[in-house]
PDB file of C-alpha atoms in Angstrom:
ATOM      1  CA  MET Y1487     -40.240 -63.691  18.345  1.00 48.00           C
ATOM      2  CA  TRP Y1488     -42.108 -63.961  14.951  1.00 48.00           C
ATOM      3  CA  ARG Y1489     -40.401 -66.245  12.394  1.00 47.00           C
ATOM      4  CA  PRO Y1490     -41.686 -66.532   8.841  1.00 46.00           C
ATOM      5  CA  LEU Y1491     -43.314 -69.641   7.952  1.00 46.00           C
ATOM      6  CA  ARG Y1492     -40.755 -71.641   5.639  1.00 45.00           C
ATOM      7  CA  THR Y1493     -42.635 -74.499   3.837  1.00 42.00           C
ATOM      8  CA  ALA Y1494     -42.421 -76.051   0.483  1.00 42.00           C
ATOM      9  CA  PHE Y1495     -45.380 -73.497  -0.239  1.00 43.00           C
ATOM     10  CA  TRP Y1496     -43.691 -70.482   0.904  1.00 43.00           C
ATOM     11  CA  PRO Y1497     -40.180 -69.339  -0.646  1.00 43.00           C
ATOM     12  CA  SER Y1498     -37.284 -68.426   1.717  1.00 41.00           C
ATOM     13  CA  PRO Y1499     -36.546 -64.844   1.727  1.00 43.00           C
ATOM     14  CA  LEU Y1500     -33.309 -65.820   0.385  1.00 44.00           C
ATOM     15  CA  THR Y1501     -34.816 -67.058  -2.703  1.00 43.00           C
ATOM     16  CA  LEU Y1502     -36.553 -63.874  -3.911  1.00 43.00           C
ATOM     17  CA  PRO Y1503     -35.166 -62.075  -6.845  1.00 47.00           C
ATOM     18  CA  HIS Y1504     -33.780 -59.162  -5.249  1.00 48.00           C
ATOM     19  CA  SER Y1505     -31.942 -61.280  -2.498  1.00 48.00           C
ATOM     20  CA  GLN Y1506     -30.257 -63.403  -5.135  1.00 50.00           C
ATOM     21  CA  SER Y1507     -29.085 -60.235  -7.017  1.00 48.00           C
ATOM     22  CA  CYS Y1508     -27.577 -59.049  -3.652  1.00 51.00           C
ATOM     23  CA  SER Y1509     -26.066 -62.659  -3.023  1.00 52.00           C
ATOM     24  CA  LYS Y1510     -24.554 -62.591  -6.377  1.00 51.00           C
ATOM     25  CA  ALA Y1511     -22.846 -59.174  -5.945  1.00 53.00           C
ATOM     26  CA  ALA Y1512     -21.613 -60.267  -2.539  1.00 51.00           C
ATOM     27  CA  ALA Y1513     -20.111 -63.063  -4.178  1.00 46.00           C
ATOM     28  CA  ARG Y1514     -18.600 -61.234  -6.892  1.00 46.00           C
ATOM     29  CA  GLN Y1515     -17.079 -58.899  -4.305  1.00 49.00           C
ATOM     30  CA  ARG Y1516     -15.594 -61.940  -2.378  1.00 47.00           C
ATOM     31  CA  GLN Y1517     -14.231 -63.235  -5.720  1.00 46.00           C
ATOM     32  CA  LEU Y1518     -12.399 -60.124  -6.395  1.00 44.00           C
ATOM     33  CA  ALA Y1519     -10.791 -59.831  -3.070  1.00 48.00           C
ATOM     34  CA  THR Y1520      -9.230 -63.261  -3.366  1.00 58.00           C
ATOM     35  CA  SER Y1521      -6.552 -64.408  -5.732  1.00 70.00           C
ATOM     36  CA  ARG Y1522      -7.719 -65.199  -9.334  1.00 74.00           C
ATOM     37  CA  LEU Y1523      -4.334 -66.912 -10.198  1.00 79.00           C
ATOM     38  CA  ASP Y1524      -5.568 -70.430 -10.524  1.00 80.00           C
ATOM     39  CA  PRO Y1525      -2.600 -72.906  -9.808  1.00 81.00           C
ATOM     40  CA  SER Y1526      -4.363 -75.424 -12.059  1.00 85.00           C
ATOM     41  CA  VAL Y1527      -4.154 -73.405 -15.173  1.00 88.00           C
ATOM     42  CA  PRO Y1528      -0.893 -73.860 -17.014  1.00 93.00           C
ATOM     43  CA  VAL Y1529       1.538 -71.056 -17.180  1.00 94.00           C
ATOM     44  CA  ILE Y1530       1.636 -71.820 -21.036  1.00 95.00           C
ATOM     45  CA  SER Y1531      -0.785 -73.664 -23.282  1.00 96.00           C
ATOM     46  CA  PRO Y1532       0.986 -76.926 -24.221  1.00 95.00           C
ATOM     47  CA  ASP Y1533      -0.839 -76.846 -27.535  1.00 96.00           C
ATOM     48  CA  THR Y1534       0.480 -73.038 -28.253  1.00 96.00           C
ATOM     49  CA  LEU Y1535       3.773 -74.131 -27.156  1.00 96.00           C
ATOM     50  CA  ALA Y1536       4.029 -77.177 -29.414  1.00 96.00           C
ATOM     51  CA  GLN Y1537       2.814 -75.073 -32.324  1.00 97.00           C
ATOM     52  CA  PHE Y1538       5.479 -72.589 -31.745  1.00 96.00           C
ATOM     53  CA  ARG Y1539       8.056 -75.262 -31.418  1.00 96.00           C
ATOM     54  CA  GLY Y1540       6.991 -76.965 -34.792  1.00 97.00           C
ATOM     55  CA  MET Y1541       7.283 -73.465 -36.521  1.00 97.00           C
ATOM     56  CA  MET Y1542      10.440 -72.067 -35.146  1.00 97.00           C
ATOM     57  CA  PRO Y1543      13.629 -72.703 -33.388  1.00 96.00           C
ATOM     58  CA  GLU Y1544      13.828 -72.814 -29.668  1.00 94.00           C
ATOM     59  CA  PRO Y1545      15.610 -69.673 -29.386  1.00 95.00           C
ATOM     60  CA  ALA Y1546      12.871 -67.800 -31.346  1.00 95.00           C
ATOM     61  CA  VAL Y1547      10.215 -69.495 -29.130  1.00 95.00           C
ATOM     62  CA  ARG Y1548      12.011 -68.292 -25.818  1.00 95.00           C
ATOM     63  CA  GLU Y1549      11.919 -64.789 -27.270  1.00 96.00           C
ATOM     64  CA  ILE Y1550       8.409 -64.607 -27.668  1.00 96.00           C
ATOM     65  CA  TYR Y1551       7.965 -65.363 -24.108  1.00 97.00           C
ATOM     66  CA  VAL Y1552      10.803 -63.069 -23.143  1.00 97.00           C
ATOM     67  CA  ALA Y1553       8.963 -60.390 -24.826  1.00 97.00           C
ATOM     68  CA  VAL Y1554       5.597 -61.150 -22.998  1.00 97.00           C
ATOM     69  CA  VAL Y1555       7.284 -61.029 -19.860  1.00 97.00           C
ATOM     70  CA  ALA Y1556       8.795 -57.550 -20.362  1.00 97.00           C
ATOM     71  CA  ASP Y1557       5.208 -56.475 -21.693  1.00 98.00           C
ATOM     72  CA  LEU Y1558       3.383 -57.670 -18.656  1.00 98.00           C
ATOM     73  CA  GLY Y1559       5.875 -55.655 -16.473  1.00 97.00           C
ATOM     74  CA  LYS Y1560       5.216 -52.385 -18.409  1.00 98.00           C
ATOM     75  CA  ARG Y1561       1.331 -53.036 -18.619  1.00 98.00           C
ATOM     76  CA  ALA Y1562       1.219 -53.707 -14.763  1.00 97.00           C
ATOM     77  CA  GLN Y1563       2.993 -50.268 -14.265  1.00 97.00           C
ATOM     78  CA  SER Y1564       0.477 -48.758 -16.502  1.00 97.00           C
ATOM     79  CA  LEU Y1565      -2.622 -50.648 -14.669  1.00 95.00           C
ATOM     80  CA  GLU Y1566      -1.044 -49.422 -11.331  1.00 95.00           C
ATOM     81  CA  ALA Y1567      -1.183 -46.011 -12.493  1.00 95.00           C
ATOM     82  CA  ALA Y1568      -4.638 -46.274 -13.775  1.00 93.00           C
ATOM     83  CA  ILE Y1569      -6.039 -47.810 -10.899  1.00 90.00           C
ATOM     84  CA  ALA Y1570      -4.336 -45.042  -8.679  1.00 89.00           C
ATOM     85  CA  ARG Y1571      -6.156 -42.342 -10.853  1.00 89.00           C
ATOM     86  CA  GLY Y1572      -9.682 -44.286 -10.726  1.00 86.00           C
ATOM     87  CA  ASP Y1573      -9.495 -44.566 -14.619  1.00 90.00           C
ATOM     88  CA  ALA Y1574     -11.674 -47.641 -15.257  1.00 89.00           C
ATOM     89  CA  ALA Y1575     -11.649 -47.006 -19.034  1.00 93.00           C
ATOM     90  CA  GLU Y1576      -8.046 -47.374 -19.089  1.00 95.00           C
ATOM     91  CA  VAL Y1577      -7.888 -50.468 -16.853  1.00 93.00           C
ATOM     92  CA  ARG Y1578     -10.419 -52.373 -19.077  1.00 94.00           C
ATOM     93  CA  ARG Y1579      -8.294 -51.334 -22.102  1.00 97.00           C
ATOM     94  CA  ILE Y1580      -5.235 -52.428 -20.699  1.00 97.00           C
ATOM     95  CA  GLY Y1581      -6.800 -55.736 -19.394  1.00 97.00           C
ATOM     96  CA  HIS Y1582      -8.065 -56.146 -22.958  1.00 97.00           C
ATOM     97  CA  ALA Y1583      -4.477 -55.814 -24.308  1.00 98.00           C
ATOM     98  CA  ILE Y1584      -3.265 -58.276 -21.827  1.00 98.00           C
ATOM     99  CA  LYS Y1585      -5.994 -60.638 -22.524  1.00 97.00           C
ATOM    100  CA  GLY Y1586      -5.189 -60.564 -26.224  1.00 97.00           C
ATOM    101  CA  GLY Y1587      -1.519 -60.460 -26.417  1.00 97.00           C
ATOM    102  CA  CYS Y1588      -0.954 -63.399 -23.736  1.00 97.00           C
ATOM    103  CA  GLY Y1589      -3.846 -65.312 -25.220  1.00 97.00           C
ATOM    104  CA  MET Y1590      -1.990 -65.337 -28.574  1.00 96.00           C
ATOM    105  CA  ALA Y1591       1.147 -66.372 -27.126  1.00 97.00           C
ATOM    106  CA  GLY Y1592      -0.576 -69.272 -25.009  1.00 97.00           C
ATOM    107  CA  ALA Y1593       0.171 -67.579 -21.691  1.00 97.00           C
ATOM    108  CA  LEU Y1594      -2.727 -68.801 -20.038  1.00 97.00           C
ATOM    109  CA  GLN Y1595      -2.600 -67.477 -16.417  1.00 96.00           C
ATOM    110  CA  ALA Y1596      -1.816 -64.003 -17.488  1.00 97.00           C
ATOM    111  CA  ALA Y1597      -4.350 -64.200 -20.080  1.00 97.00           C
ATOM    112  CA  ARG Y1598      -7.106 -64.884 -17.515  1.00 95.00           C
ATOM    113  CA  ILE Y1599      -6.133 -62.148 -15.021  1.00 96.00           C
ATOM    114  CA  GLY Y1600      -6.275 -59.707 -18.131  1.00 96.00           C
ATOM    115  CA  ALA Y1601      -9.763 -60.837 -18.960  1.00 95.00           C
ATOM    116  CA  VAL Y1602     -10.963 -60.073 -15.410  1.00 93.00           C
ATOM    117  CA  PHE Y1603      -9.373 -56.567 -15.532  1.00 93.00           C
ATOM    118  CA  GLU Y1604     -11.259 -56.137 -18.913  1.00 94.00           C
ATOM    119  CA  GLU Y1605     -14.558 -57.215 -17.396  1.00 91.00           C
ATOM    120  CA  LEU Y1606     -14.302 -55.052 -14.205  1.00 84.00           C
ATOM    121  CA  THR Y1607     -16.897 -52.463 -13.599  1.00 73.00           C
ATOM    122  CA  PHE Y1608     -16.469 -49.473 -11.571  1.00 68.00           C
ATOM    123  CA  ASP Y1609     -19.216 -47.368  -9.907  1.00 62.00           C
ATOM    124  CA  ALA Y1610     -19.401 -45.011  -6.703  1.00 55.00           C
ATOM    125  CA  ASP Y1611     -20.742 -47.817  -4.537  1.00 58.00           C
ATOM    126  CA  SER Y1612     -18.269 -50.546  -5.585  1.00 62.00           C
ATOM    127  CA  ASN Y1613     -14.644 -51.116  -4.231  1.00 60.00           C
ATOM    128  CA  HIS Y1614     -13.461 -52.933  -7.310  1.00 63.00           C
ATOM    129  CA  LEU Y1615     -10.609 -50.529  -7.952  1.00 61.00           C
ATOM    130  CA  ASP Y1616      -9.531 -51.320  -4.521  1.00 65.00           C
ATOM    131  CA  ASN Y1617      -9.765 -54.942  -5.303  1.00 79.00           C
ATOM    132  CA  SER Y1618      -7.795 -54.186  -8.563  1.00 85.00           C
ATOM    133  CA  MET Y1619      -4.720 -53.988  -6.541  1.00 85.00           C
ATOM    134  CA  ALA Y1620      -4.892 -57.509  -5.144  1.00 88.00           C
ATOM    135  CA  LEU Y1621      -5.605 -58.575  -8.791  1.00 92.00           C
ATOM    136  CA  LEU Y1622      -2.514 -56.632 -10.007  1.00 94.00           C
ATOM    137  CA  GLY Y1623      -0.447 -58.682  -7.477  1.00 94.00           C
ATOM    138  CA  ASP Y1624      -2.109 -61.836  -9.264  1.00 95.00           C
ATOM    139  CA  LEU Y1625      -0.864 -60.529 -12.650  1.00 96.00           C
ATOM    140  CA  ARG Y1626       2.606 -59.815 -11.342  1.00 96.00           C
ATOM    141  CA  ALA Y1627       2.688 -63.256  -9.767  1.00 96.00           C
ATOM    142  CA  ALA Y1628       1.572 -64.703 -13.437  1.00 96.00           C
ATOM    143  CA  ALA Y1629       4.559 -62.922 -15.016  1.00 97.00           C
ATOM    144  CA  ARG Y1630       7.020 -64.324 -12.370  1.00 96.00           C
ATOM    145  CA  ASN Y1631       5.510 -67.932 -13.027  1.00 95.00           C
ATOM    146  CA  LEU Y1632       6.197 -67.218 -16.737  1.00 96.00           C
ATOM    147  CA  GLU Y1633       9.916 -66.166 -15.794  1.00 95.00           C
ATOM    148  CA  ARG Y1634      10.416 -69.385 -13.759  1.00 95.00           C
ATOM    149  CA  MET Y1635       9.178 -71.586 -16.756  1.00 92.00           C
ATOM    150  CA  LEU Y1636      11.382 -69.574 -19.002  1.00 92.00           C
ATOM    151  CA  GLU Y1637      14.582 -70.257 -16.711  1.00 92.00           C
ATOM    152  CA  ALA Y1638      13.550 -74.068 -16.083  1.00 90.00           C
ATOM    153  CA  ASP Y1639      12.295 -75.283 -19.451  1.00 85.00           C
ATOM    154  CA  PHE Y1640      14.354 -72.744 -22.157  1.00 79.00           C
ATOM    155  CA  GLU Y1641      17.814 -72.659 -23.032  1.00 68.00           C
ATOM    156  CA  ALA Y1642      19.193 -69.038 -22.354  1.00 63.00           C
TER     157      ALA Y1642
END
């Protein structure tokens, strides 16, 4: 059986540019297929929360996050419909809105998931729309994390 000679002078076939781009594409697919909800990322930015608490009473701060949770629920439904239709532009638009709204409120987990939706590319050869359903589950989990934080840390 013939085997390629691999020495310091000969590059491994896996180091060729085409192989690298294929490896990167495969790694991207694996990332999309796994959860993007990082448990080390706080549900809410402590700095943003401190700023809100310095500017307004606790019930007003709570109301901001109640509104974010409600908005995430509506946007998750819209995302699900856009994914089902294969409407990539709408998926990216909704992802952008989630990233922006949650980012301004300091809802870090949800903002990160929104950014991933915004960056997704869709073409005939990819299964990113299929993977988007798993990502949608991550968005709903981020919203549940925010709800649990509201119940634990804010007065009703």
